[in-house]
PDB file of C-alpha atoms in Angstrom:
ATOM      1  CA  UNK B   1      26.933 -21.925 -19.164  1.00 47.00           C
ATOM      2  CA  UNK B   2      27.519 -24.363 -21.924  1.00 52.00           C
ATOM      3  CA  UNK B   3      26.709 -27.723 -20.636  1.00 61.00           C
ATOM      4  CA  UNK B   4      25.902 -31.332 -22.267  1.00 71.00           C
ATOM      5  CA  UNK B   5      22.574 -32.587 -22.106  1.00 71.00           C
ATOM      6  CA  UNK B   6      24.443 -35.201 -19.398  1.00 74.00           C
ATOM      7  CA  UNK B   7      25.588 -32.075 -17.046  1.00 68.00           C
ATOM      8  CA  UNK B   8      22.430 -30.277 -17.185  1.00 65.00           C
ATOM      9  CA  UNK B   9      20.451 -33.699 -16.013  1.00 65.00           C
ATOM     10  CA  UNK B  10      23.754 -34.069 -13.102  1.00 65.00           C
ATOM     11  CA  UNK B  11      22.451 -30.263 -12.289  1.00 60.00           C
ATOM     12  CA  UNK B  12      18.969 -29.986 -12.230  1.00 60.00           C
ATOM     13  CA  UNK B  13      19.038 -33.728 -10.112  1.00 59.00           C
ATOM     14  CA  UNK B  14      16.813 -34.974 -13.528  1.00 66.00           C
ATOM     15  CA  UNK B  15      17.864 -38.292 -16.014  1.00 70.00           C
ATOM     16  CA  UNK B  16      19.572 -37.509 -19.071  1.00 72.00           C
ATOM     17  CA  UNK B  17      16.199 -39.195 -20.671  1.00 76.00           C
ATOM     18  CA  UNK B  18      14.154 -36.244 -18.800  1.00 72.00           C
ATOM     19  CA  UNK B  19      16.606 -33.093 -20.585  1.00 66.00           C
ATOM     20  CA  UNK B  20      15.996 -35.603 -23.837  1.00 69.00           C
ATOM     21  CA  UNK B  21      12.125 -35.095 -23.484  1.00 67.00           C
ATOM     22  CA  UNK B  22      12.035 -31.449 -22.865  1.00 64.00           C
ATOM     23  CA  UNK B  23      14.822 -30.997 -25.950  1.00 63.00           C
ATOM     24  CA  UNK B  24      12.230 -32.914 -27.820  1.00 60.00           C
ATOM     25  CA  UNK B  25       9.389 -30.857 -26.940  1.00 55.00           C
ATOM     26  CA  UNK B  26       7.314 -33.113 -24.402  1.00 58.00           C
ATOM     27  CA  UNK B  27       5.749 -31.419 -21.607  1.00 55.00           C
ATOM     28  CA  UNK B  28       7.357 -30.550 -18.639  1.00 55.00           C
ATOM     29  CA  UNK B  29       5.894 -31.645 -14.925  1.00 56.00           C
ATOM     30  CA  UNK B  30       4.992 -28.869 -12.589  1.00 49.00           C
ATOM     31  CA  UNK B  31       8.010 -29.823 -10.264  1.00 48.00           C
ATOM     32  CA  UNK B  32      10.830 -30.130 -13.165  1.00 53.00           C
ATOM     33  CA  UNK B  33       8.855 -26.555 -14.497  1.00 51.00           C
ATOM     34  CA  UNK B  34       9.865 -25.728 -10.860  1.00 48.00           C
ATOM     35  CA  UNK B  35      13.430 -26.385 -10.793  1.00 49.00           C
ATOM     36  CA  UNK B  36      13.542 -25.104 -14.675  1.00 51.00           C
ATOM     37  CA  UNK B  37      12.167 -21.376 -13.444  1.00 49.00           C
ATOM     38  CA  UNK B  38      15.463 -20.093 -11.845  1.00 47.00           C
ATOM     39  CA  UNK B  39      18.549 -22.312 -13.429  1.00 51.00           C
ATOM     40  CA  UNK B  40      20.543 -20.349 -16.410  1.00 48.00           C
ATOM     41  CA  UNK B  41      21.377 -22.309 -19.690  1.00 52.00           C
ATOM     42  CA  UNK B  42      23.183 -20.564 -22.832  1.00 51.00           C
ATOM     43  CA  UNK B  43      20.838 -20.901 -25.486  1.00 60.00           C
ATOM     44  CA  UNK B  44      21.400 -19.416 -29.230  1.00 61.00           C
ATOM     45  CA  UNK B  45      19.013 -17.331 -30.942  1.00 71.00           C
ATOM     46  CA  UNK B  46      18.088 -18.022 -34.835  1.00 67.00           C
ATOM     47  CA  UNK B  47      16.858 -15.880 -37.386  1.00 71.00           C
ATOM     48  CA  UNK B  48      13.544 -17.579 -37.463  1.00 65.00           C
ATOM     49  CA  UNK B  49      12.014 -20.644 -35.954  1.00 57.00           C
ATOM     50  CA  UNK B  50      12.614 -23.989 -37.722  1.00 54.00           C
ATOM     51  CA  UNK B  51       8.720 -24.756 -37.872  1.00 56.00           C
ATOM     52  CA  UNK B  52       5.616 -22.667 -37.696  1.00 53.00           C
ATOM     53  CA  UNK B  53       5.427 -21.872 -34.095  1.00 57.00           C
ATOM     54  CA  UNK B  54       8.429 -23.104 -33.045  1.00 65.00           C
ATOM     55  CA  UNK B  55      10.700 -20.888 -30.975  1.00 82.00           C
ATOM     56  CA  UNK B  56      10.015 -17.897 -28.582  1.00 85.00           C
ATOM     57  CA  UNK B  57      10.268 -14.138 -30.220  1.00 83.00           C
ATOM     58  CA  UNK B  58      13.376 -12.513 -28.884  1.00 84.00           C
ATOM     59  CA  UNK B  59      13.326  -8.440 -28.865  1.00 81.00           C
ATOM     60  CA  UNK B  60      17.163  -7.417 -28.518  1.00 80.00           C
ATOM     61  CA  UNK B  61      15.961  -4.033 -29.123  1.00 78.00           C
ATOM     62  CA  UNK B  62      13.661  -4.006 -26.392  1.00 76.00           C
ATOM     63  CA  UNK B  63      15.881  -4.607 -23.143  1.00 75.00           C
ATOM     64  CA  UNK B  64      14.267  -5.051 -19.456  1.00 75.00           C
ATOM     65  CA  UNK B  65      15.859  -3.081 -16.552  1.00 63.00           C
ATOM     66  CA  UNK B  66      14.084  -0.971 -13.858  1.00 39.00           C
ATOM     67  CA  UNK B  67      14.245   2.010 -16.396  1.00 37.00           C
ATOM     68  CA  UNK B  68      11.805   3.544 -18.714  1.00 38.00           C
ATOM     69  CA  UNK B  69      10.417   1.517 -22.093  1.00 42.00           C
ATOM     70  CA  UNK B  70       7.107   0.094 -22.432  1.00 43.00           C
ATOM     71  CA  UNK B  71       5.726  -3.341 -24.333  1.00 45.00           C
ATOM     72  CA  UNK B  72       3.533  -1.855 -26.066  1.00 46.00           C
ATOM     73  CA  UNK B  73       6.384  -1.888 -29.353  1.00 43.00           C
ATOM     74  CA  UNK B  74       5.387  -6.139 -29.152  1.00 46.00           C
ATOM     75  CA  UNK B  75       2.143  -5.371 -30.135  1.00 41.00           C
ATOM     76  CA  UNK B  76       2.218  -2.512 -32.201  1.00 54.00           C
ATOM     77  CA  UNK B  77       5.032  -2.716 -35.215  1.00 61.00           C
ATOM     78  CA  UNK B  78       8.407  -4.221 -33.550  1.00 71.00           C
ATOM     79  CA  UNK B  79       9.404  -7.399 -35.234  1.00 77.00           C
ATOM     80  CA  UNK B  80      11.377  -9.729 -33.120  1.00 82.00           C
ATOM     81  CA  UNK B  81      15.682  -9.945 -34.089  1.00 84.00           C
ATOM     82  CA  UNK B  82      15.172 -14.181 -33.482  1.00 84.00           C
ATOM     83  CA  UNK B  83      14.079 -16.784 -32.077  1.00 86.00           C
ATOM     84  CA  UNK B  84      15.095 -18.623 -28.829  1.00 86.00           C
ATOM     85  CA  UNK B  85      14.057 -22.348 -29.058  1.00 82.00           C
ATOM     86  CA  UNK B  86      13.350 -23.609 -25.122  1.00 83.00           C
ATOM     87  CA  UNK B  87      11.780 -27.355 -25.608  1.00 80.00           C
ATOM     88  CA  UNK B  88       9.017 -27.487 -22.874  1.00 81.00           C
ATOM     89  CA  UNK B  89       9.353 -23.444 -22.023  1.00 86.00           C
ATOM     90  CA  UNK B  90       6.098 -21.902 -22.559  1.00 87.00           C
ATOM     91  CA  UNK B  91       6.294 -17.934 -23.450  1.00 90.00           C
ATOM     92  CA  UNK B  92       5.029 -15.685 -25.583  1.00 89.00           C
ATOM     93  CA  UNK B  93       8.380 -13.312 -25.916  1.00 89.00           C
ATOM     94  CA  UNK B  94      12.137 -13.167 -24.841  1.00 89.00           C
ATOM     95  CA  UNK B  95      13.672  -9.957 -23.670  1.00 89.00           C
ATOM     96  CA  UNK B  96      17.779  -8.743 -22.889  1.00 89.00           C
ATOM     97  CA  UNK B  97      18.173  -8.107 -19.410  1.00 90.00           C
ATOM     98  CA  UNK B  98      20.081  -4.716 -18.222  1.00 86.00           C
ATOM     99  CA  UNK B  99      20.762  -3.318 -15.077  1.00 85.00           C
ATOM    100  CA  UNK B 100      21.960  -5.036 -11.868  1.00 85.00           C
ATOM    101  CA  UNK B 101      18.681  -5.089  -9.370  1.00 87.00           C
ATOM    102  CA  UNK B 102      17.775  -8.639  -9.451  1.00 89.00           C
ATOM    103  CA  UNK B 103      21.767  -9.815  -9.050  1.00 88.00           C
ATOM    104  CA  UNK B 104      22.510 -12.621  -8.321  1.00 87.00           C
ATOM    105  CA  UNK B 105      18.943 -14.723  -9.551  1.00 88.00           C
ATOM    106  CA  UNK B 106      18.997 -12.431 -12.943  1.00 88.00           C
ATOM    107  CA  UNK B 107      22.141 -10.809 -14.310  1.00 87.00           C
ATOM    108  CA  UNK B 108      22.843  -7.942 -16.648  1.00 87.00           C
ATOM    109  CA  UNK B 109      23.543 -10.158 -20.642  1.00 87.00           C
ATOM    110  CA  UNK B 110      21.225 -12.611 -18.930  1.00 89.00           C
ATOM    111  CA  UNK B 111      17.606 -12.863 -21.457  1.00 90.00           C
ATOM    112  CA  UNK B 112      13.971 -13.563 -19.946  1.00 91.00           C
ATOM    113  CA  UNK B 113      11.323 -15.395 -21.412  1.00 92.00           C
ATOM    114  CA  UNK B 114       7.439 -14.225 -20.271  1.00 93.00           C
ATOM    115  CA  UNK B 115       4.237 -15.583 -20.593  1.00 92.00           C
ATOM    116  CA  UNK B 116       1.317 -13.257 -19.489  1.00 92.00           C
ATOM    117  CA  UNK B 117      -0.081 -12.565 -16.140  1.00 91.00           C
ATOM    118  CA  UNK B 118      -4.190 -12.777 -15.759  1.00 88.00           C
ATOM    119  CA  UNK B 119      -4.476 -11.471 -12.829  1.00 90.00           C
ATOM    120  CA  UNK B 120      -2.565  -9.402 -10.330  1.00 92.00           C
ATOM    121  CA  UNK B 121      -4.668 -10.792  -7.337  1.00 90.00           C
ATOM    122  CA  UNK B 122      -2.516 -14.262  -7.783  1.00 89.00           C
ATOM    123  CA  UNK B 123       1.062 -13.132  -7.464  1.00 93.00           C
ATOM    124  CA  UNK B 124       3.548 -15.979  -5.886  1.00 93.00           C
ATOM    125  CA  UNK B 125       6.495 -13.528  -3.610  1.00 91.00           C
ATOM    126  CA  UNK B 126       8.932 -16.862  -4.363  1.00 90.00           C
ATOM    127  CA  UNK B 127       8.356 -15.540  -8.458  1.00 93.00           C
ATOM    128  CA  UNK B 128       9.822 -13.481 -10.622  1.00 94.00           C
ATOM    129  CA  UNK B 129       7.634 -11.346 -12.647  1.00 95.00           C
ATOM    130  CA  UNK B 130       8.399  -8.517 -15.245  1.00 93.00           C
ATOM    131  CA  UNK B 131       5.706  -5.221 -14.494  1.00 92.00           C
ATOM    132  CA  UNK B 132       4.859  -3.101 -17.042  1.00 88.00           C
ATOM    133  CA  UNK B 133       4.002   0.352 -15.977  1.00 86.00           C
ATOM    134  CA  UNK B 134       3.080   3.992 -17.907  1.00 80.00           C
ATOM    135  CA  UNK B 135       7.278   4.790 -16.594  1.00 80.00           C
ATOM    136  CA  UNK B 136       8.985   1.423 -16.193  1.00 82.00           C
ATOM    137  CA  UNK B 137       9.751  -1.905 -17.210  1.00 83.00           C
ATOM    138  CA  UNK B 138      11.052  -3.523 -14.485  1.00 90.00           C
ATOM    139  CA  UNK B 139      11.925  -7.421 -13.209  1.00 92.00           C
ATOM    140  CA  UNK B 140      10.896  -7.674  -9.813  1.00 94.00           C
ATOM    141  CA  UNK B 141       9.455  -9.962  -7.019  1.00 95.00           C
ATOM    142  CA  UNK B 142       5.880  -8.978  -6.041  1.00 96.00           C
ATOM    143  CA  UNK B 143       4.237  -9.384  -2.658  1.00 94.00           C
ATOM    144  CA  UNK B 144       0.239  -8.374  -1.854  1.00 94.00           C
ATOM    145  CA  UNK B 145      -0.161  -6.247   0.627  1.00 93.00           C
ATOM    146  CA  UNK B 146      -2.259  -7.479   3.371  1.00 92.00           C
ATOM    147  CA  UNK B 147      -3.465  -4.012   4.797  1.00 96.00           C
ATOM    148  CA  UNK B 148      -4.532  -2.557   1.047  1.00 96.00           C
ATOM    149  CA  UNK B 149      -5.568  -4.916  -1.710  1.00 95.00           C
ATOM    150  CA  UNK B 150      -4.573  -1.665  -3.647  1.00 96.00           C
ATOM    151  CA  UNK B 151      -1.005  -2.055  -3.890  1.00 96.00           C
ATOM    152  CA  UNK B 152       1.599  -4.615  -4.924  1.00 96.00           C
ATOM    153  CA  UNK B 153       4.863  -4.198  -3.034  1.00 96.00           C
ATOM    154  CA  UNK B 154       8.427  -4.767  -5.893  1.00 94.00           C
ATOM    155  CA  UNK B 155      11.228  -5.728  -4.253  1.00 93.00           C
ATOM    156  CA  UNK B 156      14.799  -6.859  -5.335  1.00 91.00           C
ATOM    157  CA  UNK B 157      17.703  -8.418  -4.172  1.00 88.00           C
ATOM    158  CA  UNK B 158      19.532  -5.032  -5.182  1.00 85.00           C
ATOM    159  CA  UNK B 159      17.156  -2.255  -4.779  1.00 86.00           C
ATOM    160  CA  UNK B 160      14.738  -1.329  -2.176  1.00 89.00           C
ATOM    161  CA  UNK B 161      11.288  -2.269  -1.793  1.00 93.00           C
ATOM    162  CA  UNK B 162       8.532  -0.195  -3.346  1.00 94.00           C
ATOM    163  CA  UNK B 163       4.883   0.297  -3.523  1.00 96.00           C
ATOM    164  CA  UNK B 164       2.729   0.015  -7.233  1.00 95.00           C
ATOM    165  CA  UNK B 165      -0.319   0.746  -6.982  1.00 96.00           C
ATOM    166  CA  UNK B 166      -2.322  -2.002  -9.072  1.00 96.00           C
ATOM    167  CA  UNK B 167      -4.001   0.647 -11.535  1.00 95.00           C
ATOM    168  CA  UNK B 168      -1.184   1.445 -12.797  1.00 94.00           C
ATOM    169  CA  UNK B 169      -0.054  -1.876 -13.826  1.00 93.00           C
ATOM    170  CA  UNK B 170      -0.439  -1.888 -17.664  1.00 90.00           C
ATOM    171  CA  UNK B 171       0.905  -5.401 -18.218  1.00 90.00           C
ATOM    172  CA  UNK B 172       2.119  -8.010 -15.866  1.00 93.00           C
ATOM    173  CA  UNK B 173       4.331 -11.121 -17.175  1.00 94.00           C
ATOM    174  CA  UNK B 174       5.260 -14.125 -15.140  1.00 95.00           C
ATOM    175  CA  UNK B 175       9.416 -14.809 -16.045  1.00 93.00           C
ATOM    176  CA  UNK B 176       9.181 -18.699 -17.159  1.00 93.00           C
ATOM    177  CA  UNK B 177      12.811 -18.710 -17.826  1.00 91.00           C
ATOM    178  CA  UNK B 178      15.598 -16.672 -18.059  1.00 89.00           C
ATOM    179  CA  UNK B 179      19.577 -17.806 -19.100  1.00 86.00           C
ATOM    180  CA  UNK B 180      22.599 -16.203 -21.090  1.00 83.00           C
ATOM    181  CA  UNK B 181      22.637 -16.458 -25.551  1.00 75.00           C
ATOM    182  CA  UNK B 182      25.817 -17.900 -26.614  1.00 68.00           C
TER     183      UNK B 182
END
């Protein structure tokens, strides 16, 4: 989507002034965070941030999908290909999406932004949440199961529901954001 600054506000129910504060970097309120989670916005990815900590590392190279790649490249020697500058989004890395599971909330071309997980006893079903296993890197939703505090069940619009058990979660990321780059 390419949209003003006035038909974002006119979509997300918000004043123009709000979409001014966020573009300026102000802080976001839990229920505008809220609305922000699961609405798409093009966005355009720089070389490198415009200040010192400005903009969200963007790993083209490292794509998300229910298929096999690990995060452990962020830590150890990949170098993000840009930046994506989100005013008010707080994550520590942007990823491509591939692969059709989570159509029609997350779409092949779309991007995610993550921020880390601390736990994997506080999971939210109504989030999205990108699991990083020994196999898979995978977008899902997330529900505890009530009968064995052992096991997360990953479920999709797209793809049938599945047990992981919790051990071999290496890395769980809560998807702050996610929208197409221009």
């Amino acid at each position: 989507l390419n949209l003003t600054q006035s038909d974002f506000a006119k979509r997300l129910g918000v004043d123009i002034k709000t979409v001014q504060n966020w573009e300026s970097g102000r802080k976001i309120s839990a229920t505008k965070r809220a609305m922000l989670e699961n609405f798409s916005v093009s966005v355009k990815v720089s070389e490198k941030p415009q200040e010192k900590g400005d903009g969200i590392p963007f790993y083209e190279n490292l794509p998300v999908s229910a298929g096999q790649a690990d995060l452990i490249h962020i830590t150890q020697g990949e170098h993000p290909t840009g930046y994506i500058s989100l005013p008010g989004v707080s994550a520590i890395a942007a990823f491509p999406v591939v692969g059709c599971s989570m159509e029609p909330e997350i779409k092949p071309g779309d991007f995610i932004a993550v921020s880390p997980m601390t736990s994997l006893d506080s999971v939210d079903p109504d989030k999205t949440y990108m699991i990083i296993t020994d196999d898979d890197r995978m977008i899902k939703h997330l529900l505890a199961d009530p009968s064995d505090p052992s096991i997360l069940w990953a479920h999709s619009p797209n793809y049938p529901r599945f047990p992981i058990q919790k051990t071999a979660i290496k890395a769980l990321y809560k998807i702050q954001f996610h929208g197409r780059i221009l």
